CSV table of C-alpha atoms in Angstrom, one decimal:
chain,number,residue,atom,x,y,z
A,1,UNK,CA,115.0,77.9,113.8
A,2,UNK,CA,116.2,79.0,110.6
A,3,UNK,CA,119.4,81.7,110.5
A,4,UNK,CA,118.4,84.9,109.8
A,5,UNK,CA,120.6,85.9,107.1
A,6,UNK,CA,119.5,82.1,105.5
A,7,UNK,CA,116.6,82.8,103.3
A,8,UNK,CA,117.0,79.2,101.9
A,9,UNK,CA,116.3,77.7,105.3
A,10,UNK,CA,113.5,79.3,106.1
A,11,UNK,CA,111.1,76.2,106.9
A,12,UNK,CA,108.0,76.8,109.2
A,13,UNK,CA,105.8,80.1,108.2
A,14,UNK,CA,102.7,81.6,110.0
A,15,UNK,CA,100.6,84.3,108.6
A,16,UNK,CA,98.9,86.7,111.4
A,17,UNK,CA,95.5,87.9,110.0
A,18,UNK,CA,94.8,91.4,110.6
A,19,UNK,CA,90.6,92.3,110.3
A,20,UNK,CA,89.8,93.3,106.5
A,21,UNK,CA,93.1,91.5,105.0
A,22,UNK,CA,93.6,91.4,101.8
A,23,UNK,CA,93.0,87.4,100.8
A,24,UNK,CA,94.8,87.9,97.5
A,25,UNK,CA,98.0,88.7,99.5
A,26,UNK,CA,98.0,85.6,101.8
A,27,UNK,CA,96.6,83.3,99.1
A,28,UNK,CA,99.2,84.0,97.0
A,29,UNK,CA,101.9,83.7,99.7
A,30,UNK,CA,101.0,80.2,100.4
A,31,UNK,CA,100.5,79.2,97.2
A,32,UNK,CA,104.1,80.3,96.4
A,33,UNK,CA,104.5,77.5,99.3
A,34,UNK,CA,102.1,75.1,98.1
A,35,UNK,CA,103.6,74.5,95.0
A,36,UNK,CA,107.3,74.0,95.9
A,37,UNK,CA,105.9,71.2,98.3
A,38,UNK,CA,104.2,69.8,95.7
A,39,UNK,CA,107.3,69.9,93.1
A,40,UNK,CA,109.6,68.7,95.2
A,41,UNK,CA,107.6,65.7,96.1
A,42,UNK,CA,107.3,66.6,99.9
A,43,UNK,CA,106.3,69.2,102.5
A,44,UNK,CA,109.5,71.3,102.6
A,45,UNK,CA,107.1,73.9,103.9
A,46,UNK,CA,104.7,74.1,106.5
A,47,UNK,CA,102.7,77.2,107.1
A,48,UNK,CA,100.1,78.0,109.8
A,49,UNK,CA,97.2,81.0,109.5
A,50,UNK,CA,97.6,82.8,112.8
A,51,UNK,CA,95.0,85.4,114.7
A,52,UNK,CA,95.7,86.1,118.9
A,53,UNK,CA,93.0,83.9,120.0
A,54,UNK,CA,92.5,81.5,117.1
A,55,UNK,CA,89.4,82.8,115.7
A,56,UNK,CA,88.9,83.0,112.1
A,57,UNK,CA,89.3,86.9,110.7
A,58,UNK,CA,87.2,87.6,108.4
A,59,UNK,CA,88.9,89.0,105.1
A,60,UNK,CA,87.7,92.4,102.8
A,61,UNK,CA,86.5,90.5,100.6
A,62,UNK,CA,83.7,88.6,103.8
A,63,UNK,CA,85.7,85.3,103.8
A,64,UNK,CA,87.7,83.5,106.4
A,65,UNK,CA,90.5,81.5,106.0
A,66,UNK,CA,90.5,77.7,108.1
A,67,UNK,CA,91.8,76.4,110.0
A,68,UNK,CA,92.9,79.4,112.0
A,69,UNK,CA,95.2,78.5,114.6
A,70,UNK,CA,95.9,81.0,118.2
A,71,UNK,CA,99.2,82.7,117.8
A,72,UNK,CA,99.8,82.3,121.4
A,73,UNK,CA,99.8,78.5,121.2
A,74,UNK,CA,102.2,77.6,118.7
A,75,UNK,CA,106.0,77.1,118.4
A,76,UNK,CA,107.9,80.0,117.0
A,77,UNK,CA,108.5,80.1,113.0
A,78,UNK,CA,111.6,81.0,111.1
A,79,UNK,CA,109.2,83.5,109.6
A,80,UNK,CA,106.2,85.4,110.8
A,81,UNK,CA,103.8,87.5,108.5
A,82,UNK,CA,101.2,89.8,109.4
A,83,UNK,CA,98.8,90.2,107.0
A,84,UNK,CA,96.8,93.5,106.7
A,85,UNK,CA,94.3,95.2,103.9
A,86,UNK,CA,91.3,97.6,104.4
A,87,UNK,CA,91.6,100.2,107.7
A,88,UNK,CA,95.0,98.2,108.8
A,89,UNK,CA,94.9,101.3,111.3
A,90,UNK,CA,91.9,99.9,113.2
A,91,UNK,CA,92.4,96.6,112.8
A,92,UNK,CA,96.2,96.8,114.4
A,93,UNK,CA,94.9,96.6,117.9
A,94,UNK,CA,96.8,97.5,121.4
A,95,UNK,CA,97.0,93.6,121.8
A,96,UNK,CA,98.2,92.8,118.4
A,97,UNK,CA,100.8,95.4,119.0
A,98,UNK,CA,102.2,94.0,122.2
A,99,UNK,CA,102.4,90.3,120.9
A,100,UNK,CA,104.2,91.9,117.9
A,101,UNK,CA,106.8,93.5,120.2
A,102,UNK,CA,107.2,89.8,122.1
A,103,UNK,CA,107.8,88.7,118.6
A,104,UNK,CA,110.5,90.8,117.6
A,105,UNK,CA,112.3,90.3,120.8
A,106,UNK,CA,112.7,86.5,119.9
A,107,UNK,CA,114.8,87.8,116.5
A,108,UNK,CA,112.8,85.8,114.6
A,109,UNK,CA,112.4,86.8,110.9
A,110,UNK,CA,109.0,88.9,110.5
A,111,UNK,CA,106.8,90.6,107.4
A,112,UNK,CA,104.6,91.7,106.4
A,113,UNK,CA,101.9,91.4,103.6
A,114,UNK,CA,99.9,94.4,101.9
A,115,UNK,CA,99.2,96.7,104.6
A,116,UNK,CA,100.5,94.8,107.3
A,117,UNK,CA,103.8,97.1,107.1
A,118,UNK,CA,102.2,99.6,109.1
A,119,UNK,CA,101.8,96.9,111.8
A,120,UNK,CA,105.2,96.6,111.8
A,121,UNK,CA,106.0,100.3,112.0
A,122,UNK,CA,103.6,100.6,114.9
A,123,UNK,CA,105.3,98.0,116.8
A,124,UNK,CA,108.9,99.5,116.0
A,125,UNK,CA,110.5,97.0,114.2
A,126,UNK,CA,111.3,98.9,111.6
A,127,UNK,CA,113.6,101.0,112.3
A,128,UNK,CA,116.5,101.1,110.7
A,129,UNK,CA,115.2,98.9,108.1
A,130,UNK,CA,113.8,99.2,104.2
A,131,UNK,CA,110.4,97.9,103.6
A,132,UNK,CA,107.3,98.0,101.0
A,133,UNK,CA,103.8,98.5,101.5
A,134,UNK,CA,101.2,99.4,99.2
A,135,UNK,CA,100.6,102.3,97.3
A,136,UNK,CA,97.5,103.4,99.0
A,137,UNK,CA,99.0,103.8,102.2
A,138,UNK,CA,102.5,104.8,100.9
A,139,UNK,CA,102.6,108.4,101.4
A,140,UNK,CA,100.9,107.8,104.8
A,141,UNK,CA,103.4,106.0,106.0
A,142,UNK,CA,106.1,108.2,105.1
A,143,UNK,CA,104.6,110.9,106.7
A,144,UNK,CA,104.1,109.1,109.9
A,145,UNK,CA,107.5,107.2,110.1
A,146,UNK,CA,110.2,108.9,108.5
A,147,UNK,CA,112.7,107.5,110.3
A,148,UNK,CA,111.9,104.1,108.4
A,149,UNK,CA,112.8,104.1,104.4
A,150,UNK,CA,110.0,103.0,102.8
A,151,UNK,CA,110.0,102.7,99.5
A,152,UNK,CA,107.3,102.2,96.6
A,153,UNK,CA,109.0,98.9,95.3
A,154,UNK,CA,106.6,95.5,95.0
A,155,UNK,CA,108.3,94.0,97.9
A,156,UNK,CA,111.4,94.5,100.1
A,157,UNK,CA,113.8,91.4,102.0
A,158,UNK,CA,116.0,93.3,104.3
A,159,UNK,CA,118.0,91.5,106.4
A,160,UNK,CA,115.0,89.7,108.7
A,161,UNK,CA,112.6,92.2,107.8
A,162,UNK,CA,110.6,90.7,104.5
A,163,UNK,CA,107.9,93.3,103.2
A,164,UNK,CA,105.9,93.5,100.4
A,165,UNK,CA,102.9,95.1,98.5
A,166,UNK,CA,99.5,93.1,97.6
A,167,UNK,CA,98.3,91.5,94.6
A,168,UNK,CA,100.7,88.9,93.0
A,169,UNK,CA,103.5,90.8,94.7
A,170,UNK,CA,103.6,87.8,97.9
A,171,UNK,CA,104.7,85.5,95.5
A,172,UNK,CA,107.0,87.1,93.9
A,173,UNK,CA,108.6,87.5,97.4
A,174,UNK,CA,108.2,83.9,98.2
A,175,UNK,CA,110.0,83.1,95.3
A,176,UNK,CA,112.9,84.4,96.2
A,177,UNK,CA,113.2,81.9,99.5
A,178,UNK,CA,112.4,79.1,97.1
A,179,UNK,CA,115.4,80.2,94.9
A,180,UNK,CA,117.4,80.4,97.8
A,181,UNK,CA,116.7,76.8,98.8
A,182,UNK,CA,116.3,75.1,95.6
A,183,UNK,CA,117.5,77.4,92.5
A,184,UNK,CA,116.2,79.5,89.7
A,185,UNK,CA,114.9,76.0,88.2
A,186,UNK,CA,112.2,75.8,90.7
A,187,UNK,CA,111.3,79.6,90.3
A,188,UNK,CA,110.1,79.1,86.7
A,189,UNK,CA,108.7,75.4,87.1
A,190,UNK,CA,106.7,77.3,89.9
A,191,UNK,CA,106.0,80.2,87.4
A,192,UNK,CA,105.0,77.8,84.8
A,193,UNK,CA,102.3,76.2,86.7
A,194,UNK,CA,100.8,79.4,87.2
A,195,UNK,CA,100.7,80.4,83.8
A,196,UNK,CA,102.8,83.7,85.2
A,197,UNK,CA,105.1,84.7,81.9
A,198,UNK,CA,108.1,86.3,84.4
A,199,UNK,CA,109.5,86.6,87.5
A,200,UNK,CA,109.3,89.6,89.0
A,201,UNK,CA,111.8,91.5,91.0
A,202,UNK,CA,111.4,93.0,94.7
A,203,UNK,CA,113.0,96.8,93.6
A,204,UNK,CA,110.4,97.0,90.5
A,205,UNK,CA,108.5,100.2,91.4
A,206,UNK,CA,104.8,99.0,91.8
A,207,UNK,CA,102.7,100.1,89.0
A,208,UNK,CA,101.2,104.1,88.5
A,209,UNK,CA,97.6,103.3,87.7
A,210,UNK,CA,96.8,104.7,84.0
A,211,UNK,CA,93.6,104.5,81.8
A,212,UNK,CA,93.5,102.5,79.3
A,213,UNK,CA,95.0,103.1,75.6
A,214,UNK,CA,97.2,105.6,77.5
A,215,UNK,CA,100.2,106.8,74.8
A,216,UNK,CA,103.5,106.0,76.4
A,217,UNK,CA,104.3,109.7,76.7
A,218,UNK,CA,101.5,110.5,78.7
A,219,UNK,CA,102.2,108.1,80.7
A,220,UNK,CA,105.7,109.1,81.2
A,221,UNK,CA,104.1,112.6,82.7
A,222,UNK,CA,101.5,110.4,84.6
A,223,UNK,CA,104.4,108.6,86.1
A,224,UNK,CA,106.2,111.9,87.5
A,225,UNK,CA,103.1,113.6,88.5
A,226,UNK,CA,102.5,110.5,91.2
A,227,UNK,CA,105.2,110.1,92.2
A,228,UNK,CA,105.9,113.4,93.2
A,229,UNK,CA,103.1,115.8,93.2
A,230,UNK,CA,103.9,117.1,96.7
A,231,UNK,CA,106.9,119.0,95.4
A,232,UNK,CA,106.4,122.1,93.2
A,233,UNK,CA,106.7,120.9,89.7
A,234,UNK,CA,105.9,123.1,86.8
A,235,UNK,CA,104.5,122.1,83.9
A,236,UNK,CA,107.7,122.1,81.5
A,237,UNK,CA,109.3,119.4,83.6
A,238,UNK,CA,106.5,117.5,83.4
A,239,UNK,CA,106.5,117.9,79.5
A,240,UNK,CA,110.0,117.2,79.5
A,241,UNK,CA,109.5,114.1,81.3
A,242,UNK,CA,107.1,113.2,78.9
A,243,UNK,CA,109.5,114.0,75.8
A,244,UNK,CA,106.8,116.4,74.6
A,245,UNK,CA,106.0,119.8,74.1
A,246,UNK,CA,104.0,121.7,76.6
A,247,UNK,CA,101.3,122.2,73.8
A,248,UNK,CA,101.5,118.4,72.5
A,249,UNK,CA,101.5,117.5,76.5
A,250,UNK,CA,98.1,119.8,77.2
A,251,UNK,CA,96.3,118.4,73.9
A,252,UNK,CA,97.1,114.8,75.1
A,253,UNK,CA,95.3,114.8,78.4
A,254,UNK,CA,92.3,116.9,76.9
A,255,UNK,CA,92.1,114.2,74.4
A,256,UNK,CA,92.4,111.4,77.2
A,257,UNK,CA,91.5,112.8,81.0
A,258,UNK,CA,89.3,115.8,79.3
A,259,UNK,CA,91.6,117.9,82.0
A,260,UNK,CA,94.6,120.1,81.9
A,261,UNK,CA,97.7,119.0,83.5
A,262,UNK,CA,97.9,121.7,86.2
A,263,UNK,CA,94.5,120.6,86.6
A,264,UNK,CA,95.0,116.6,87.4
A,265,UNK,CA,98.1,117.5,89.2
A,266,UNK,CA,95.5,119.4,92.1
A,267,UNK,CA,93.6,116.5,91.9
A,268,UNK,CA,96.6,113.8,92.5
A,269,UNK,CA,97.8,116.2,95.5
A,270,UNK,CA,93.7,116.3,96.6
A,271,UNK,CA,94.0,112.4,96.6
A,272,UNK,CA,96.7,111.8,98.5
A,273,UNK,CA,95.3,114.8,100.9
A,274,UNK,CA,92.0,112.1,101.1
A,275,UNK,CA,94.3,109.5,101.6
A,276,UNK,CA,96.3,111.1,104.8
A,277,UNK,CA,93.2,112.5,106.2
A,278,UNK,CA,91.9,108.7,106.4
A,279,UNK,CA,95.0,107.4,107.2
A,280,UNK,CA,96.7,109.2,109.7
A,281,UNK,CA,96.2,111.5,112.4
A,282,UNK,CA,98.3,114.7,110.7
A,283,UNK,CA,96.9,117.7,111.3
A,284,UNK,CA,95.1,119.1,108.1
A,285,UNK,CA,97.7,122.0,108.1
A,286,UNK,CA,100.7,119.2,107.9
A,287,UNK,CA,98.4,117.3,105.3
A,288,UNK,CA,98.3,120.6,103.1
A,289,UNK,CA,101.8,121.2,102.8
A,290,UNK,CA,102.8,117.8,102.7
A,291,UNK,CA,100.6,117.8,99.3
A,292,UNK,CA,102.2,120.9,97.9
A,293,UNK,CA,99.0,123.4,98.8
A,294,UNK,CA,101.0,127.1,99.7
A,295,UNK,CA,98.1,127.9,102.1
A,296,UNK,CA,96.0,126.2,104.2
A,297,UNK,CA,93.1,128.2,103.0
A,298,UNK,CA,93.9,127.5,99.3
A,299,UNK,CA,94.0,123.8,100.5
A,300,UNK,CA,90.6,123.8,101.8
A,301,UNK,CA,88.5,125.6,99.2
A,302,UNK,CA,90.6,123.4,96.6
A,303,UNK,CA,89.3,120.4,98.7
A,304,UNK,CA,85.7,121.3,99.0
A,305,UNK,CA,85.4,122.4,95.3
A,306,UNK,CA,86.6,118.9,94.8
A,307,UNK,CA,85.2,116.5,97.3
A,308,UNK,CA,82.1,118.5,98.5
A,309,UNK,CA,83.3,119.2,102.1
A,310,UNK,CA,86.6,120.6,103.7
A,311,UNK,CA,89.5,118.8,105.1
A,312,UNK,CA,88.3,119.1,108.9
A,313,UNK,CA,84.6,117.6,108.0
A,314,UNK,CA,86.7,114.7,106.4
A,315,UNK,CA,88.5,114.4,109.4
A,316,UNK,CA,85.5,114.4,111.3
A,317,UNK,CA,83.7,112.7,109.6
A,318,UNK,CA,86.1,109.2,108.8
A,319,UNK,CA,87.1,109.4,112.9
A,320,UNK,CA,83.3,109.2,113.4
A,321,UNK,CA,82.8,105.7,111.0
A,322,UNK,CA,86.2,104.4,112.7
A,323,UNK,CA,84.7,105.0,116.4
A,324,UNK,CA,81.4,103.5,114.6
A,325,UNK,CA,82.4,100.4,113.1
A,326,UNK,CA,85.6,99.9,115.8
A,327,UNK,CA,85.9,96.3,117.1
A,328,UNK,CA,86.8,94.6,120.5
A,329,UNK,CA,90.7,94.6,121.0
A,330,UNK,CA,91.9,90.9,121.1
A,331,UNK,CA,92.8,89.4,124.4
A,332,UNK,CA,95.8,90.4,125.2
């Protein structure tokens, strides 16, 4: 088995697919894979697509990916990924868990791709360590584990813990073990047959979403406001942040977002509010002031003039389709 701290000789992979998991994250992985075998003229790689009992998963997007091999049948890897995407929470089952945890005990290398970080976190074996997930489940996360530094870069390699975000991120990732073993050379050949213009580097903060034709000023304040709407900003800073003038700053996001900025700001905090109702099992008091509301009564009437129903029918309500729509744990 490859040494830890060797990224180059990292050899045999496996890829543990969560339900709902994002196929753009693991395709993308292997591919990484693929085409270093292919330029080099030989299978330097070998990877393996993993579930508990060997079962194709089905992916968000309806598709499975074959062959699917049982994770409790095969040889350990120098590098074990578990794959996640839509409701990770459900889909990280009490047996998933617990083979997780076996895992870890073996000190082999493990990651995780998209929302498979919260897998990780479930089992424990991240503490102590830095890791990535993505933005959808990032303030989750760190509200339920803030003992672990996550942070909102595209991917993270700490140590034996390798984490990233979805999308093209994987790769990106992957790269960086091809470099190791064969150079920057290889990177851009790789690059090159992907028609990707750059490499991309793990601490690059993953992307604020924007509208399109957004002036670089506004989304300067767009950037801020995202990143950290729980915390009492006033609408100066953001202005400053934006190199503007509160007057040029409100006339901008009339003209583009046909809102104030004290008025998208409450609806970034409502969003993430959604988001941690969904995600996590906070209490909606906890969610409130984790989203900047001063009262839990402000956060509720600011939630139902938004969304159409308070925090605790949200709550109610997304438990009730989880329960509905929950699967059979895997075999343990």
């Amino acid at each position: 088995m490859a040494a830890l701290h060797d990224l180059g000789s990292f050899r045999r992979f496996g890829f543990l697919t969560l339900a709902g998991y994002s196929m753009i994250a693991v395709s993308n992985a292997i591919e990484a894979l693929r085409m270093a075998n292919r330029l080099a003229e030989e299978d330097v790689y070998e990877w393996s697509v993993l579930s508990l009992d060997g079962t194709p998963v089905a992916s968000s997007n309806g598709l499975s990916l074959m062959p699917t091999q049982s994770a409790k049948s095969i040889e350990p890897f120098d590098a074990l990924f578990v794959c996640g995407g839509v409701d990770v929470r459900r889909a990280t089952s009490a047996s998933v868990l617990s083979w997780l945890r076996q895992q870890g005990r073996r000190n082999i290398a493990m990651g995780a791709l998209c929302t498979g970080t919260f897998a990780l976190a479930e089992a424990g074996l991240l503490r102590g360590y830095r890791c990535a997930i993505h933005w959808e489940n990032l303030s989750a996360l760190q509200e339920e584990f803030p003992e672990i530094d996550i942070t909102d870069d595209l991917f993270v390699i700490d140590r034996n813990r390798l984490t990233c975000t979805g999308g093209l991120a994987p790769l990106h990732m992957m790269l960086r073990l091809v470099e190791a073993r064969f150079g920057s050379v290889r990177v851009r050949e790789i690059l090159s047959q992907f028609l990707l213009d750059r490499d991309r580097a793990g601490n690059e903060r993953q992307p604020v979403p924007t509208p399109p034709g957004t002036p670089v000023a506004m989304a300067r304040a767009l950037d801020l406001i995202e990143r950290e709407s729980e915390r009492a900003l006033r609408i100066e800073e953001i202005a400053a942040a934006a190199r503007l003038s509160v007057r040029q700053l409100e006339r901008l996001f009339r003209r583009h977002l046909g809102v104030t900025p004290a008025a998208y700001l409450v609806g970034v905090r409502l969003e993430r509010a959604r988001r941690l109702l969904r995600q996590t099992a906070m209490s909606v008091t906890d969610i409130g002031v984790a989203c900047g509301f001063v009262s839990s009564s402000h956060f509720s009437s600011a939630y139902r003039s938004r969304f159409g129903r308070p925090p605790r029918e949200e709550r109610r309500q997304g438990t009730a389709a989880s329960s509905s729509t929950r699967t059979m744990d895997l075999p343990a």
